[in-house]
Protein backbone atom coordinates (compact mmCIF):
# COMPACT_ATOMS: atom_id res chain seq x y z
CA UNK A 1 0.00 0.00 0.00
CA UNK A 2 1.41 3.38 -0.88
CA UNK A 3 1.95 5.89 1.90
CA UNK A 4 -0.97 8.10 1.01
CA UNK A 5 -3.51 5.27 1.28
CA UNK A 6 -2.68 5.04 5.00
CA UNK A 7 -4.55 8.31 5.38
CA UNK A 8 -7.87 6.93 4.14
CA UNK A 9 -7.76 3.26 5.10
CA UNK A 10 -8.45 2.44 8.72
CA UNK A 11 -7.78 -0.80 10.53
CA UNK A 12 -10.79 -1.90 12.58
CA UNK A 13 -11.54 -4.76 14.90
CA UNK A 14 -13.64 -7.40 13.19
CA UNK A 15 -14.33 -10.48 15.32
CA UNK A 16 -15.85 -12.21 12.29
CA UNK A 17 -12.42 -12.28 10.64
CA UNK A 18 -11.46 -15.47 12.48
CA UNK A 19 -7.78 -15.64 11.61
CA UNK A 20 -6.92 -11.98 11.99
CA UNK A 21 -9.54 -10.32 14.17
CA UNK A 22 -9.28 -7.08 12.19
CA UNK A 23 -9.73 -5.73 8.69
CA UNK A 24 -8.90 -2.68 6.63
CA UNK A 25 -11.73 -0.39 5.57
CA UNK A 26 -11.60 2.46 3.07
CA UNK A 27 -12.96 5.62 4.66
CA UNK A 28 -14.44 7.51 1.72
CA UNK A 29 -14.80 10.76 3.69
CA UNK A 30 -11.04 10.77 4.32
CA UNK A 31 -10.19 9.77 0.76
CA UNK A 32 -12.42 12.47 -0.74
CA UNK A 33 -11.00 15.08 1.64
CA UNK A 34 -7.42 14.28 0.67
CA UNK A 35 -8.20 14.18 -3.03
CA UNK A 36 -9.97 17.53 -2.87
CA UNK A 37 -7.47 19.33 -0.63
CA UNK A 38 -4.05 18.05 -1.69
CA UNK A 39 -2.36 17.82 -5.04
CA UNK A 40 0.95 16.28 -3.96
CA UNK A 41 0.14 13.72 -1.28
CA UNK A 42 3.59 12.14 -1.43
CA UNK A 43 5.10 15.42 -0.24
CA UNK A 44 6.95 15.10 3.07
CA UNK A 45 5.04 18.09 4.47
CA UNK A 46 1.70 16.39 3.82
CA UNK A 47 1.37 15.00 7.36
CA UNK A 48 2.38 18.37 8.84
CA UNK A 49 -0.37 20.03 6.80
CA UNK A 50 -2.94 17.57 8.15
CA UNK A 51 -1.70 18.11 11.70
CA UNK A 52 -1.88 21.87 11.26
CA UNK A 53 -5.42 21.62 9.93
CA UNK A 54 -6.52 19.29 12.73
CA UNK A 55 -5.10 21.48 15.49
CA UNK A 56 -6.75 24.54 13.91
CA UNK A 57 -3.53 26.49 13.43
CA UNK A 58 -5.02 28.22 10.43
CA UNK A 59 -7.95 30.30 11.63
CA UNK A 60 -9.49 30.03 8.15
CA UNK A 61 -10.04 26.28 8.53
CA UNK A 62 -13.62 25.40 9.43
CA UNK A 63 -14.40 22.80 12.06
CA UNK A 64 -15.61 20.20 9.56
CA UNK A 65 -12.32 20.29 7.63
CA UNK A 66 -10.42 20.17 10.93
CA UNK A 67 -12.35 17.02 11.82
CA UNK A 68 -11.77 15.55 8.34
CA UNK A 69 -8.03 16.15 8.66
CA UNK A 70 -8.20 14.40 12.03
CA UNK A 71 -10.01 11.47 10.45
CA UNK A 72 -7.16 11.10 7.94
CA UNK A 73 -4.64 11.12 10.79
CA UNK A 74 -6.68 8.58 12.75
CA UNK A 75 -6.57 6.25 9.74
CA UNK A 76 -2.81 6.70 9.60
CA UNK A 77 -2.42 5.95 13.32
CA UNK A 78 -4.53 2.78 13.12
CA UNK A 79 -1.76 1.00 11.20
CA UNK A 80 0.81 1.95 13.86
CA UNK A 81 -1.54 0.63 16.56
CA UNK A 82 -1.99 -2.70 14.81
CA UNK A 83 1.75 -3.06 14.23
CA UNK A 84 2.59 -2.30 17.87
CA UNK A 85 0.04 -4.80 19.21
CA UNK A 86 1.63 -7.50 17.06
CA UNK A 87 5.05 -6.43 18.30
CA UNK A 88 3.94 -6.67 21.94
CA UNK A 89 2.52 -10.12 21.22
CA UNK A 90 5.87 -11.17 19.74
CA UNK A 91 7.85 -9.72 22.68
CA UNK A 92 5.72 -11.64 25.16
CA UNK A 93 5.89 -14.85 23.14
CA UNK A 94 6.30 -18.06 24.98
CA UNK A 95 3.89 -19.21 27.62
CA UNK A 96 1.66 -16.18 27.61
CA UNK A 97 -2.10 -16.47 27.88
CA UNK A 98 -2.96 -13.91 25.16
CA UNK A 99 -2.30 -12.91 21.58
CA UNK A 100 -2.34 -9.57 19.79
CA UNK A 101 -6.10 -9.83 19.10
CA UNK A 102 -6.68 -9.63 22.85
CA UNK A 103 -4.80 -6.32 22.94
CA UNK A 104 -6.70 -4.63 20.10
CA UNK A 105 -9.87 -3.59 22.01
CA UNK A 106 -7.77 -1.46 24.36
CA UNK A 107 -6.22 0.68 21.63
CA UNK A 108 -7.87 -0.02 18.26
CA UNK A 109 -11.27 1.38 19.24
CA UNK A 110 -11.84 3.73 16.30
CA UNK A 111 -14.16 2.69 13.49
CA UNK A 112 -13.53 5.84 11.42
CA UNK A 113 -17.24 6.58 11.08
CA UNK A 114 -17.48 9.76 13.16
CA UNK A 115 -15.80 13.12 12.72
CA UNK A 116 -13.93 14.06 15.90
CA UNK A 117 -11.99 17.17 16.83
CA UNK A 118 -10.56 18.74 19.95
CA UNK A 119 -11.91 21.69 21.91
CA UNK A 120 -9.94 24.94 22.06
CA UNK A 121 -7.68 23.82 24.90
CA UNK A 122 -7.09 20.40 23.29
CA UNK A 123 -8.30 18.44 26.32
CA UNK A 124 -11.78 17.30 25.28
CA UNK A 125 -12.79 15.19 22.32
CA UNK A 126 -15.75 16.64 20.43
CA UNK A 127 -17.94 14.76 17.99
CA UNK A 128 -19.57 16.23 14.90
CA UNK A 129 -23.02 14.68 14.54
CA UNK A 130 -25.03 14.07 11.36
CA UNK A 131 -26.43 17.63 11.49
CA UNK A 132 -22.88 19.04 11.78
CA UNK A 133 -23.51 20.05 15.38
CA UNK A 134 -20.58 19.74 17.73
CA UNK A 135 -20.95 18.15 21.14
CA UNK A 136 -18.73 16.49 23.70
CA UNK A 137 -17.95 12.90 22.88
CA UNK A 138 -19.19 10.34 25.41
CA UNK A 139 -16.49 7.90 24.38
CA UNK A 140 -12.84 8.81 23.92
CA UNK A 141 -11.01 7.21 21.03
CA UNK A 142 -7.44 6.12 21.60
CA UNK A 143 -6.30 7.39 18.19
CA UNK A 144 -7.59 10.87 19.06
CA UNK A 145 -5.81 10.64 22.41
CA UNK A 146 -2.58 10.01 20.49
CA UNK A 147 -3.25 13.19 18.50
CA UNK A 148 -4.20 15.09 21.67
CA UNK A 149 -0.84 14.40 23.26
CA UNK A 150 1.30 14.71 20.14
CA UNK A 151 3.32 17.93 20.05
CA UNK A 152 3.68 18.78 16.39
CA UNK A 153 5.54 22.02 17.19
CA UNK A 154 8.50 20.42 18.93
CA UNK A 155 11.61 20.64 16.75
CA UNK A 156 13.02 17.36 18.03
CA UNK A 157 9.66 15.60 18.05
CA UNK A 158 9.14 11.93 17.45
CA UNK A 159 7.39 10.82 14.31
CA UNK A 160 3.65 10.28 14.64
CA UNK A 161 4.26 6.52 14.32
CA UNK A 162 6.78 6.51 17.16
CA UNK A 163 4.52 8.70 19.29
CA UNK A 164 1.66 6.24 18.75
CA UNK A 165 3.95 3.34 19.78
CA UNK A 166 4.92 5.18 22.96
CA UNK A 167 1.29 5.97 23.81
CA UNK A 168 0.31 2.31 23.32
CA UNK A 169 3.04 1.18 25.71
CA UNK A 170 1.81 3.75 28.25
CA UNK A 171 -1.88 2.89 27.86
CA UNK A 172 -3.15 2.24 31.38
CA UNK A 173 -5.75 -0.39 30.43
CA UNK A 174 -3.30 -2.27 28.24
CA UNK A 175 -0.64 -2.24 30.95
CA UNK A 176 -3.16 -3.60 33.46
CA UNK A 177 -4.07 -6.38 31.05
CA UNK A 178 -0.44 -7.33 30.51
CSV table of C-alpha atoms in Angstrom, one decimal:
chain,number,residue,atom,x,y,z
A,1,UNK,CA,0.0,0.0,0.0
A,2,UNK,CA,1.4,3.4,-0.9
A,3,UNK,CA,2.0,5.9,1.9
A,4,UNK,CA,-1.0,8.1,1.0
A,5,UNK,CA,-3.5,5.3,1.3
A,6,UNK,CA,-2.7,5.0,5.0
A,7,UNK,CA,-4.5,8.3,5.4
A,8,UNK,CA,-7.9,6.9,4.1
A,9,UNK,CA,-7.8,3.3,5.1
A,10,UNK,CA,-8.5,2.4,8.7
A,11,UNK,CA,-7.8,-0.8,10.5
A,12,UNK,CA,-10.8,-1.9,12.6
A,13,UNK,CA,-11.5,-4.8,14.9
A,14,UNK,CA,-13.6,-7.4,13.2
A,15,UNK,CA,-14.3,-10.5,15.3
A,16,UNK,CA,-15.9,-12.2,12.3
A,17,UNK,CA,-12.4,-12.3,10.6
A,18,UNK,CA,-11.5,-15.5,12.5
A,19,UNK,CA,-7.8,-15.6,11.6
A,20,UNK,CA,-6.9,-12.0,12.0
A,21,UNK,CA,-9.5,-10.3,14.2
A,22,UNK,CA,-9.3,-7.1,12.2
A,23,UNK,CA,-9.7,-5.7,8.7
A,24,UNK,CA,-8.9,-2.7,6.6
A,25,UNK,CA,-11.7,-0.4,5.6
A,26,UNK,CA,-11.6,2.5,3.1
A,27,UNK,CA,-13.0,5.6,4.7
A,28,UNK,CA,-14.4,7.5,1.7
A,29,UNK,CA,-14.8,10.8,3.7
A,30,UNK,CA,-11.0,10.8,4.3
A,31,UNK,CA,-10.2,9.8,0.8
A,32,UNK,CA,-12.4,12.5,-0.7
A,33,UNK,CA,-11.0,15.1,1.6
A,34,UNK,CA,-7.4,14.3,0.7
A,35,UNK,CA,-8.2,14.2,-3.0
A,36,UNK,CA,-10.0,17.5,-2.9
A,37,UNK,CA,-7.5,19.3,-0.6
A,38,UNK,CA,-4.0,18.1,-1.7
A,39,UNK,CA,-2.4,17.8,-5.0
A,40,UNK,CA,1.0,16.3,-4.0
A,41,UNK,CA,0.1,13.7,-1.3
A,42,UNK,CA,3.6,12.1,-1.4
A,43,UNK,CA,5.1,15.4,-0.2
A,44,UNK,CA,6.9,15.1,3.1
A,45,UNK,CA,5.0,18.1,4.5
A,46,UNK,CA,1.7,16.4,3.8
A,47,UNK,CA,1.4,15.0,7.4
A,48,UNK,CA,2.4,18.4,8.8
A,49,UNK,CA,-0.4,20.0,6.8
A,50,UNK,CA,-2.9,17.6,8.1
A,51,UNK,CA,-1.7,18.1,11.7
A,52,UNK,CA,-1.9,21.9,11.3
A,53,UNK,CA,-5.4,21.6,9.9
A,54,UNK,CA,-6.5,19.3,12.7
A,55,UNK,CA,-5.1,21.5,15.5
A,56,UNK,CA,-6.8,24.5,13.9
A,57,UNK,CA,-3.5,26.5,13.4
A,58,UNK,CA,-5.0,28.2,10.4
A,59,UNK,CA,-7.9,30.3,11.6
A,60,UNK,CA,-9.5,30.0,8.2
A,61,UNK,CA,-10.0,26.3,8.5
A,62,UNK,CA,-13.6,25.4,9.4
A,63,UNK,CA,-14.4,22.8,12.1
A,64,UNK,CA,-15.6,20.2,9.6
A,65,UNK,CA,-12.3,20.3,7.6
A,66,UNK,CA,-10.4,20.2,10.9
A,67,UNK,CA,-12.4,17.0,11.8
A,68,UNK,CA,-11.8,15.5,8.3
A,69,UNK,CA,-8.0,16.1,8.7
A,70,UNK,CA,-8.2,14.4,12.0
A,71,UNK,CA,-10.0,11.5,10.4
A,72,UNK,CA,-7.2,11.1,7.9
A,73,UNK,CA,-4.6,11.1,10.8
A,74,UNK,CA,-6.7,8.6,12.8
A,75,UNK,CA,-6.6,6.3,9.7
A,76,UNK,CA,-2.8,6.7,9.6
A,77,UNK,CA,-2.4,6.0,13.3
A,78,UNK,CA,-4.5,2.8,13.1
A,79,UNK,CA,-1.8,1.0,11.2
A,80,UNK,CA,0.8,1.9,13.9
A,81,UNK,CA,-1.5,0.6,16.6
A,82,UNK,CA,-2.0,-2.7,14.8
A,83,UNK,CA,1.8,-3.1,14.2
A,84,UNK,CA,2.6,-2.3,17.9
A,85,UNK,CA,0.0,-4.8,19.2
A,86,UNK,CA,1.6,-7.5,17.1
A,87,UNK,CA,5.0,-6.4,18.3
A,88,UNK,CA,3.9,-6.7,21.9
A,89,UNK,CA,2.5,-10.1,21.2
A,90,UNK,CA,5.9,-11.2,19.7
A,91,UNK,CA,7.8,-9.7,22.7
A,92,UNK,CA,5.7,-11.6,25.2
A,93,UNK,CA,5.9,-14.8,23.1
A,94,UNK,CA,6.3,-18.1,25.0
A,95,UNK,CA,3.9,-19.2,27.6
A,96,UNK,CA,1.7,-16.2,27.6
A,97,UNK,CA,-2.1,-16.5,27.9
A,98,UNK,CA,-3.0,-13.9,25.2
A,99,UNK,CA,-2.3,-12.9,21.6
A,100,UNK,CA,-2.3,-9.6,19.8
A,101,UNK,CA,-6.1,-9.8,19.1
A,102,UNK,CA,-6.7,-9.6,22.9
A,103,UNK,CA,-4.8,-6.3,22.9
A,104,UNK,CA,-6.7,-4.6,20.1
A,105,UNK,CA,-9.9,-3.6,22.0
A,106,UNK,CA,-7.8,-1.5,24.4
A,107,UNK,CA,-6.2,0.7,21.6
A,108,UNK,CA,-7.9,0.0,18.3
A,109,UNK,CA,-11.3,1.4,19.2
A,110,UNK,CA,-11.8,3.7,16.3
A,111,UNK,CA,-14.2,2.7,13.5
A,112,UNK,CA,-13.5,5.8,11.4
A,113,UNK,CA,-17.2,6.6,11.1
A,114,UNK,CA,-17.5,9.8,13.2
A,115,UNK,CA,-15.8,13.1,12.7
A,116,UNK,CA,-13.9,14.1,15.9
A,117,UNK,CA,-12.0,17.2,16.8
A,118,UNK,CA,-10.6,18.7,20.0
A,119,UNK,CA,-11.9,21.7,21.9
A,120,UNK,CA,-9.9,24.9,22.1
A,121,UNK,CA,-7.7,23.8,24.9
A,122,UNK,CA,-7.1,20.4,23.3
A,123,UNK,CA,-8.3,18.4,26.3
A,124,UNK,CA,-11.8,17.3,25.3
A,125,UNK,CA,-12.8,15.2,22.3
A,126,UNK,CA,-15.7,16.6,20.4
A,127,UNK,CA,-17.9,14.8,18.0
A,128,UNK,CA,-19.6,16.2,14.9
A,129,UNK,CA,-23.0,14.7,14.5
A,130,UNK,CA,-25.0,14.1,11.4
A,131,UNK,CA,-26.4,17.6,11.5
A,132,UNK,CA,-22.9,19.0,11.8
A,133,UNK,CA,-23.5,20.1,15.4
A,134,UNK,CA,-20.6,19.7,17.7
A,135,UNK,CA,-20.9,18.1,21.1
A,136,UNK,CA,-18.7,16.5,23.7
A,137,UNK,CA,-17.9,12.9,22.9
A,138,UNK,CA,-19.2,10.3,25.4
A,139,UNK,CA,-16.5,7.9,24.4
A,140,UNK,CA,-12.8,8.8,23.9
A,141,UNK,CA,-11.0,7.2,21.0
A,142,UNK,CA,-7.4,6.1,21.6
A,143,UNK,CA,-6.3,7.4,18.2
A,144,UNK,CA,-7.6,10.9,19.1
A,145,UNK,CA,-5.8,10.6,22.4
A,146,UNK,CA,-2.6,10.0,20.5
A,147,UNK,CA,-3.2,13.2,18.5
A,148,UNK,CA,-4.2,15.1,21.7
A,149,UNK,CA,-0.8,14.4,23.3
A,150,UNK,CA,1.3,14.7,20.1
A,151,UNK,CA,3.3,17.9,20.1
A,152,UNK,CA,3.7,18.8,16.4
A,153,UNK,CA,5.5,22.0,17.2
A,154,UNK,CA,8.5,20.4,18.9
A,155,UNK,CA,11.6,20.6,16.7
A,156,UNK,CA,13.0,17.4,18.0
A,157,UNK,CA,9.7,15.6,18.1
A,158,UNK,CA,9.1,11.9,17.4
A,159,UNK,CA,7.4,10.8,14.3
A,160,UNK,CA,3.7,10.3,14.6
A,161,UNK,CA,4.3,6.5,14.3
A,162,UNK,CA,6.8,6.5,17.2
A,163,UNK,CA,4.5,8.7,19.3
A,164,UNK,CA,1.7,6.2,18.7
A,165,UNK,CA,3.9,3.3,19.8
A,166,UNK,CA,4.9,5.2,23.0
A,167,UNK,CA,1.3,6.0,23.8
A,168,UNK,CA,0.3,2.3,23.3
A,169,UNK,CA,3.0,1.2,25.7
A,170,UNK,CA,1.8,3.7,28.2
A,171,UNK,CA,-1.9,2.9,27.9
A,172,UNK,CA,-3.2,2.2,31.4
A,173,UNK,CA,-5.8,-0.4,30.4
A,174,UNK,CA,-3.3,-2.3,28.2
A,175,UNK,CA,-0.6,-2.2,31.0
A,176,UNK,CA,-3.2,-3.6,33.5
A,177,UNK,CA,-4.1,-6.4,31.1
A,178,UNK,CA,-0.4,-7.3,30.5
